[in-house]
Amino acid sequence: QKEVEQNSGPLSVPEGAIASLNCTYSDRGSQSFFWYRQYSGKSPELIMFIYSNGDKEDGRFTAQLNKASQYVSLLIRDSQPSDSATYLCAVPNSGGSNYKLTFGKGTLLTVNP
Amino acid sequence: GAVVSQHPSRVICKSGTSVKIECRSLDFQATTMFWYRQFPKKSLMLMATSNEGSKATYEQGVEKDKFLINHASLTLSTLTVTSAHPEDSSFYICSAQRETQYFGPGTRLLVL
């Protein structure tokens, strides 16, 4: 059973701080990793993806991947109240062609003004 | 790019009626689409994988005769909730596969 683990939170940070969201996965064969943001009452929205070890930056967001440790994280710099949402880590099933994603349970982030 | 729409966004129906939800990929073709449902404050639950031109693959515990899925074109998949009951009230979300899954905005179903 492939697993994706996230701290459910809630994670509370003050406005302007760095929010750090973490995710571990069990399948060593996983090659790609996705972060989705889900606002309350809305559907998930893709915000970042990463395939290679190291860091990938996109605006205020940085995804970090360490395949040896089976760990992927999302850093949000200069956090804003509008970043308050649940962040889902997702890992595609490795092998096969069914494209299913295994989601973590999500981390609820609250950014306090 | 990668825009997915759903229609309707909200629907209220009487118990025993059927409801059809449409999922469209607007700017790309999607051989594979997925249907999820989500209860308040709960995780996404995958219901089925919809493949264009073939039968859907349902997850364990999801009744295929109750949740009919049709994926007749590369841009449209439909989910029909047949003989809906109040316990089917939920947030139904589709996604379309490109390099990853892109989600539609969801359909909120309320069965009275």
GROMACS .gro file of N, CA and C in nm, chain A residues 5-99:
model
  285
    5GLU      N    1   0.238   1.068   0.374
    5GLU     CA    2   0.208   1.116   0.508
    5GLU      C    3   0.235   1.266   0.518
    6GLN      N    4   0.141   1.333   0.578
    6GLN     CA    5   0.155   1.475   0.606
    6GLN      C    6   0.111   1.501   0.748
    7ASN      N    7   0.171   1.601   0.811
    7ASN     CA    8   0.123   1.647   0.940
    7ASN      C    9  -0.007   1.723   0.915
    8SER      N   10  -0.114   1.679   0.981
    8SER     CA   11  -0.245   1.740   0.951
    8SER      C   12  -0.258   1.882   1.002
    9GLY      N   13  -0.167   1.920   1.094
    9GLY     CA   14  -0.176   2.054   1.149
    9GLY      C   15  -0.288   2.064   1.252
   10PRO      N   16  -0.343   2.182   1.275
   10PRO     CA   17  -0.317   2.300   1.193
   10PRO      C   18  -0.181   2.363   1.219
   11LEU      N   19  -0.123   2.418   1.115
   11LEU     CA   20   0.000   2.493   1.122
   11LEU      C   21  -0.037   2.640   1.118
   12SER      N   22   0.004   2.711   1.218
   12SER     CA   23  -0.032   2.852   1.228
   12SER      C   24   0.096   2.936   1.223
   13VAL      N   25   0.102   3.031   1.132
   13VAL     CA   26   0.219   3.119   1.121
   13VAL      C   27   0.171   3.263   1.111
   14PRO      N   28   0.254   3.356   1.156
   14PRO     CA   29   0.216   3.497   1.141
   14PRO      C   30   0.240   3.544   0.998
   15GLU      N   31   0.167   3.644   0.960
   15GLU     CA   32   0.184   3.703   0.827
   15GLU      C   33   0.329   3.747   0.808
   16GLY      N   34   0.383   3.715   0.691
   16GLY     CA   35   0.521   3.751   0.660
   16GLY      C   36   0.622   3.644   0.693
   17ALA      N   37   0.583   3.545   0.769
   17ALA     CA   38   0.676   3.437   0.807
   17ALA      C   39   0.685   3.333   0.695
   18ILE      N   40   0.778   3.240   0.716
   18ILE     CA   41   0.791   3.126   0.623
   18ILE      C   42   0.709   3.010   0.678
   19ALA      N   43   0.622   2.956   0.594
   19ALA     CA   44   0.548   2.836   0.631
   19ALA      C   45   0.616   2.716   0.568
   20SER      N   46   0.638   2.613   0.646
   20SER     CA   47   0.706   2.492   0.598
   20SER      C   48   0.613   2.373   0.609
   21LEU      N   49   0.582   2.313   0.497
   21LEU     CA   50   0.489   2.199   0.492
   21LEU      C   51   0.567   2.077   0.448
   22ASN      N   52   0.547   1.967   0.517
   22ASN     CA   53   0.629   1.848   0.492
   22ASN      C   54   0.546   1.728   0.450
   23CYS      N   55   0.611   1.641   0.376
   23CYS     CA   56   0.544   1.523   0.324
   23CYS      C   57   0.645   1.411   0.308
   24THR      N   58   0.611   1.292   0.352
   24THR     CA   59   0.695   1.175   0.326
   24THR      C   60   0.613   1.074   0.249
   25TYR      N   61   0.684   0.991   0.172
   25TYR     CA   62   0.615   0.893   0.088
   25TYR      C   63   0.685   0.760   0.099
   26SER      N   64   0.610   0.654   0.075
   26SER     CA   65   0.664   0.521   0.099
   26SER      C   66   0.721   0.454  -0.025
   27ASP      N   67   0.675   0.495  -0.144
   27ASP     CA   68   0.715   0.426  -0.266
   27ASP      C   69   0.845   0.482  -0.322
   28ARG      N   70   0.953   0.405  -0.310
   28ARG     CA   71   1.083   0.452  -0.358
   28ARG      C   72   1.088   0.472  -0.508
   29GLY      N   73   0.994   0.412  -0.579
   29GLY     CA   74   0.990   0.426  -0.723
   29GLY      C   75   0.925   0.555  -0.771
   30SER      N   76   0.872   0.633  -0.680
   30SER     CA   77   0.803   0.757  -0.718
   30SER      C   78   0.900   0.853  -0.783
   31GLN      N   79   0.855   0.914  -0.892
   31GLN     CA   80   0.942   1.001  -0.971
   31GLN      C   81   0.897   1.147  -0.970
   32SER      N   82   0.771   1.170  -0.943
   32SER     CA   83   0.721   1.307  -0.950
   32SER      C   84   0.630   1.334  -0.831
   33PHE      N   85   0.624   1.461  -0.795
   33PHE     CA   86   0.557   1.498  -0.671
   33PHE      C   87   0.484   1.630  -0.694
   34PHE      N   88   0.364   1.637  -0.638
   34PHE     CA   89   0.280   1.752  -0.666
   34PHE      C   90   0.226   1.810  -0.536
   35TRP      N   91   0.216   1.942  -0.533
   35TRP     CA   92   0.150   2.011  -0.423
   35TRP      C   93   0.024   2.079  -0.476
   36TYR      N   94  -0.086   2.051  -0.409
   36TYR     CA   95  -0.212   2.115  -0.439
   36TYR      C   96  -0.255   2.199  -0.319
   37ARG      N   97  -0.324   2.306  -0.348
   37ARG     CA   98  -0.383   2.390  -0.244
   37ARG      C   99  -0.534   2.378  -0.254
   38GLN      N  100  -0.600   2.362  -0.140
   38GLN     CA  101  -0.745   2.353  -0.141
   38GLN      C  102  -0.800   2.450  -0.038
   39TYR      N  103  -0.867   2.551  -0.088
   39TYR     CA  104  -0.937   2.642   0.002
   39TYR      C  105  -1.065   2.574   0.051
   40SER      N  106  -1.110   2.616   0.167
   40SER     CA  107  -1.230   2.557   0.226
   40SER      C  108  -1.348   2.569   0.130
   41GLY      N  109  -1.412   2.459   0.102
   41GLY     CA  110  -1.529   2.460   0.015
   41GLY      C  111  -1.499   2.462  -0.133
   42LYS      N  112  -1.372   2.457  -0.168
   42LYS     CA  113  -1.331   2.462  -0.309
   42LYS      C  114  -1.258   2.333  -0.347
   43SER      N  115  -1.231   2.319  -0.476
   43SER     CA  116  -1.159   2.202  -0.523
   43SER      C  117  -1.008   2.227  -0.519
   44PRO      N  118  -0.928   2.122  -0.526
   44PRO     CA  119  -0.782   2.140  -0.523
   44PRO      C  120  -0.729   2.211  -0.647
   45GLU      N  121  -0.622   2.285  -0.627
   45GLU     CA  122  -0.559   2.363  -0.733
   45GLU      C  123  -0.410   2.331  -0.731
   46LEU      N  124  -0.354   2.293  -0.845
   46LEU     CA  125  -0.213   2.262  -0.852
   46LEU      C  126  -0.129   2.388  -0.832
   47ILE      N  127  -0.032   2.382  -0.741
   47ILE     CA  128   0.054   2.499  -0.724
   47ILE      C  129   0.200   2.471  -0.756
   48MET      N  130   0.245   2.347  -0.736
   48MET     CA  131   0.386   2.318  -0.765
   48MET      C  132   0.401   2.172  -0.801
   49PHE      N  133   0.501   2.144  -0.883
   49PHE     CA  134   0.541   2.006  -0.902
   49PHE      C  135   0.693   2.001  -0.906
   50ILE      N  136   0.748   1.885  -0.871
   50ILE     CA  137   0.892   1.871  -0.870
   50ILE      C  138   0.927   1.728  -0.906
   51TYR      N  139   1.030   1.712  -0.989
   51TYR     CA  140   1.073   1.580  -1.033
   51TYR      C  141   1.214   1.547  -0.988
   52SER      N  142   1.297   1.649  -0.972
   52SER     CA  143   1.439   1.626  -0.946
   52SER      C  144   1.475   1.661  -0.803
   53ASN      N  145   1.573   1.591  -0.751
   53ASN     CA  146   1.624   1.624  -0.618
   53ASN      C  147   1.667   1.770  -0.612
   54GLY      N  148   1.645   1.832  -0.497
   54GLY     CA  149   1.686   1.970  -0.480
   54GLY      C  150   1.567   2.061  -0.464
   55ASP      N  151   1.589   2.186  -0.497
   55ASP     CA  152   1.487   2.288  -0.478
   55ASP      C  153   1.432   2.335  -0.612
   56LYS      N  154   1.306   2.371  -0.610
   56LYS     CA  155   1.243   2.434  -0.726
   56LYS      C  156   1.163   2.553  -0.676
   57GLU      N  157   1.192   2.669  -0.730
   57GLU     CA  158   1.129   2.791  -0.682
   57GLU      C  159   1.030   2.845  -0.784
   58ASP      N  160   0.918   2.894  -0.734
   58ASP     CA  161   0.819   2.960  -0.820
   58ASP      C  162   0.754   3.069  -0.738
   59GLY      N  163   0.803   3.191  -0.757
   59GLY     CA  164   0.750   3.302  -0.679
   59GLY      C  165   0.780   3.284  -0.532
   60ARG      N  166   0.678   3.290  -0.449
   60ARG     CA  167   0.698   3.274  -0.305
   60ARG      C  168   0.705   3.128  -0.262
   61PHE      N  169   0.683   3.037  -0.356
   61PHE     CA  170   0.681   2.896  -0.324
   61PHE      C  171   0.812   2.827  -0.363
   62THR      N  172   0.860   2.741  -0.275
   62THR     CA  173   0.976   2.657  -0.306
   62THR      C  174   0.943   2.514  -0.269
   63ALA      N  175   0.956   2.424  -0.365
   63ALA     CA  176   0.941   2.281  -0.337
   63ALA      C  177   1.080   2.222  -0.321
   64GLN      N  178   1.094   2.133  -0.224
   64GLN     CA  179   1.222   2.068  -0.198
   64GLN      C  180   1.200   1.918  -0.202
   65LEU      N  181   1.288   1.848  -0.272
   65LEU     CA  182   1.275   1.703  -0.285
   65LEU      C  183   1.405   1.635  -0.245
   66ASN      N  184   1.392   1.532  -0.163
   66ASN     CA  185   1.505   1.449  -0.125
   66ASN      C  186   1.460   1.304  -0.143
   67LYS      N  187   1.494   1.246  -0.256
   67LYS     CA  188   1.447   1.111  -0.285
   67LYS      C  189   1.511   1.007  -0.193
   68ALA      N  190   1.635   1.031  -0.151
   68ALA     CA  191   1.700   0.934  -0.063
   68ALA      C  192   1.625   0.922   0.069
   69SER      N  193   1.576   1.035   0.117
   69SER     CA  194   1.500   1.036   0.243
   69SER      C  195   1.351   1.023   0.221
   70GLN      N  196   1.309   1.018   0.094
   70GLN     CA  197   1.166   1.004   0.059
   70GLN      C  198   1.086   1.115   0.124
   71TYR      N  199   1.130   1.235   0.097
   71TYR     CA  200   1.078   1.352   0.166
   71TYR      C  201   1.062   1.464   0.065
   72VAL      N  202   0.945   1.529   0.069
   72VAL     CA  203   0.923   1.646  -0.016
   72VAL      C  204   0.858   1.753   0.070
   73SER      N  205   0.899   1.875   0.051
   73SER     CA  206   0.844   1.983   0.132
   73SER      C  207   0.804   2.101   0.044
   74LEU      N  208   0.724   2.186   0.102
   74LEU     CA  209   0.681   2.309   0.036
   74LEU      C  210   0.704   2.424   0.134
   75LEU      N  211   0.782   2.521   0.089
   75LEU     CA  212   0.804   2.641   0.170
   75LEU      C  213   0.728   2.757   0.106
   76ILE      N  214   0.660   2.831   0.190
   76ILE     CA  215   0.591   2.951   0.144
   76ILE      C  216   0.653   3.070   0.215
   77ARG      N  217   0.720   3.153   0.137
   77ARG     CA  218   0.785   3.272   0.195
   77ARG      C  219   0.686   3.386   0.202
   78ASP      N  220   0.712   3.477   0.296
   78ASP     CA  221   0.626   3.596   0.309
   78ASP      C  222   0.478   3.554   0.309
   79SER      N  223   0.445   3.465   0.399
   79SER     CA  224   0.309   3.410   0.404
   79SER      C  225   0.205   3.521   0.416
   80GLN      N  226   0.095   3.502   0.345
   80GLN     CA  227  -0.015   3.597   0.346
   80GLN      C  228  -0.140   3.529   0.399
   81PRO      N  229  -0.232   3.606   0.456
   81PRO     CA  230  -0.358   3.545   0.501
   81PRO      C  231  -0.428   3.468   0.389
   82SER      N  232  -0.409   3.512   0.264
   82SER     CA  233  -0.472   3.443   0.151
   82SER      C  234  -0.409   3.307   0.123
   83ASP      N  235  -0.297   3.276   0.189
   83ASP     CA  236  -0.236   3.143   0.177
   83ASP      C  237  -0.303   3.042   0.270
   84SER      N  238  -0.390   3.089   0.357
   84SER     CA  239  -0.458   3.000   0.450
   84SER      C  240  -0.545   2.901   0.373
   85ALA      N  241  -0.511   2.775   0.384
   85ALA     CA  242  -0.578   2.670   0.307
   85ALA      C  243  -0.522   2.536   0.354
   86THR      N  244  -0.576   2.429   0.298
   86THR     CA  245  -0.519   2.297   0.319
   86THR      C  246  -0.428   2.264   0.202
   87TYR      N  247  -0.309   2.218   0.232
   87TYR     CA  248  -0.210   2.186   0.129
   87TYR      C  249  -0.196   2.034   0.121
   88LEU      N  250  -0.216   1.984   0.001
   88LEU     CA  251  -0.215   1.840  -0.024
   88LEU      C  252  -0.090   1.801  -0.101
   89CYS      N  253  -0.020   1.703  -0.050
   89CYS     CA  254   0.093   1.644  -0.121
   89CYS      C  255   0.039   1.525  -0.199
   90ALA      N  256   0.081   1.511  -0.323
   90ALA     CA  257   0.029   1.402  -0.406
   90ALA      C  258   0.141   1.336  -0.482
   91VAL      N  259   0.135   1.204  -0.489
   91VAL     CA  260   0.238   1.124  -0.557
   91VAL      C  261   0.169   1.030  -0.653
   92PRO      N  262   0.207   1.030  -0.781
   92PRO     CA  263   0.144   0.938  -0.876
   92PRO      C  264   0.185   0.795  -0.846
   93ASN      N  265   0.099   0.701  -0.880
   93ASN     CA  266   0.137   0.561  -0.871
   93ASN      C  267   0.253   0.536  -0.966
   94SER      N  268   0.357   0.474  -0.919
   94SER     CA  269   0.470   0.448  -1.007
   94SER      C  270   0.443   0.321  -1.086
   95GLY      N  271   0.485   0.321  -1.208
   95GLY     CA  272   0.459   0.207  -1.296
   95GLY      C  273   0.316   0.209  -1.344
   96GLY      N  274   0.284   0.130  -1.442
   96GLY     CA  275   0.148   0.126  -1.495
   96GLY      C  276   0.112   0.255  -1.566
   97SER      N  277  -0.011   0.267  -1.602
   97SER     CA  278  -0.051   0.386  -1.677
   97SER      C  279  -0.184   0.440  -1.628
   98ASN      N  280  -0.218   0.412  -1.503
   98ASN     CA  281  -0.350   0.457  -1.458
   98ASN      C  282  -0.350   0.597  -1.402
   99TYR      N  283  -0.237   0.660  -1.387
   99TYR     CA  284  -0.225   0.801  -1.348
   99TYR      C  285  -0.287   0.833  -1.213
   0.00000   0.00000   0.00000
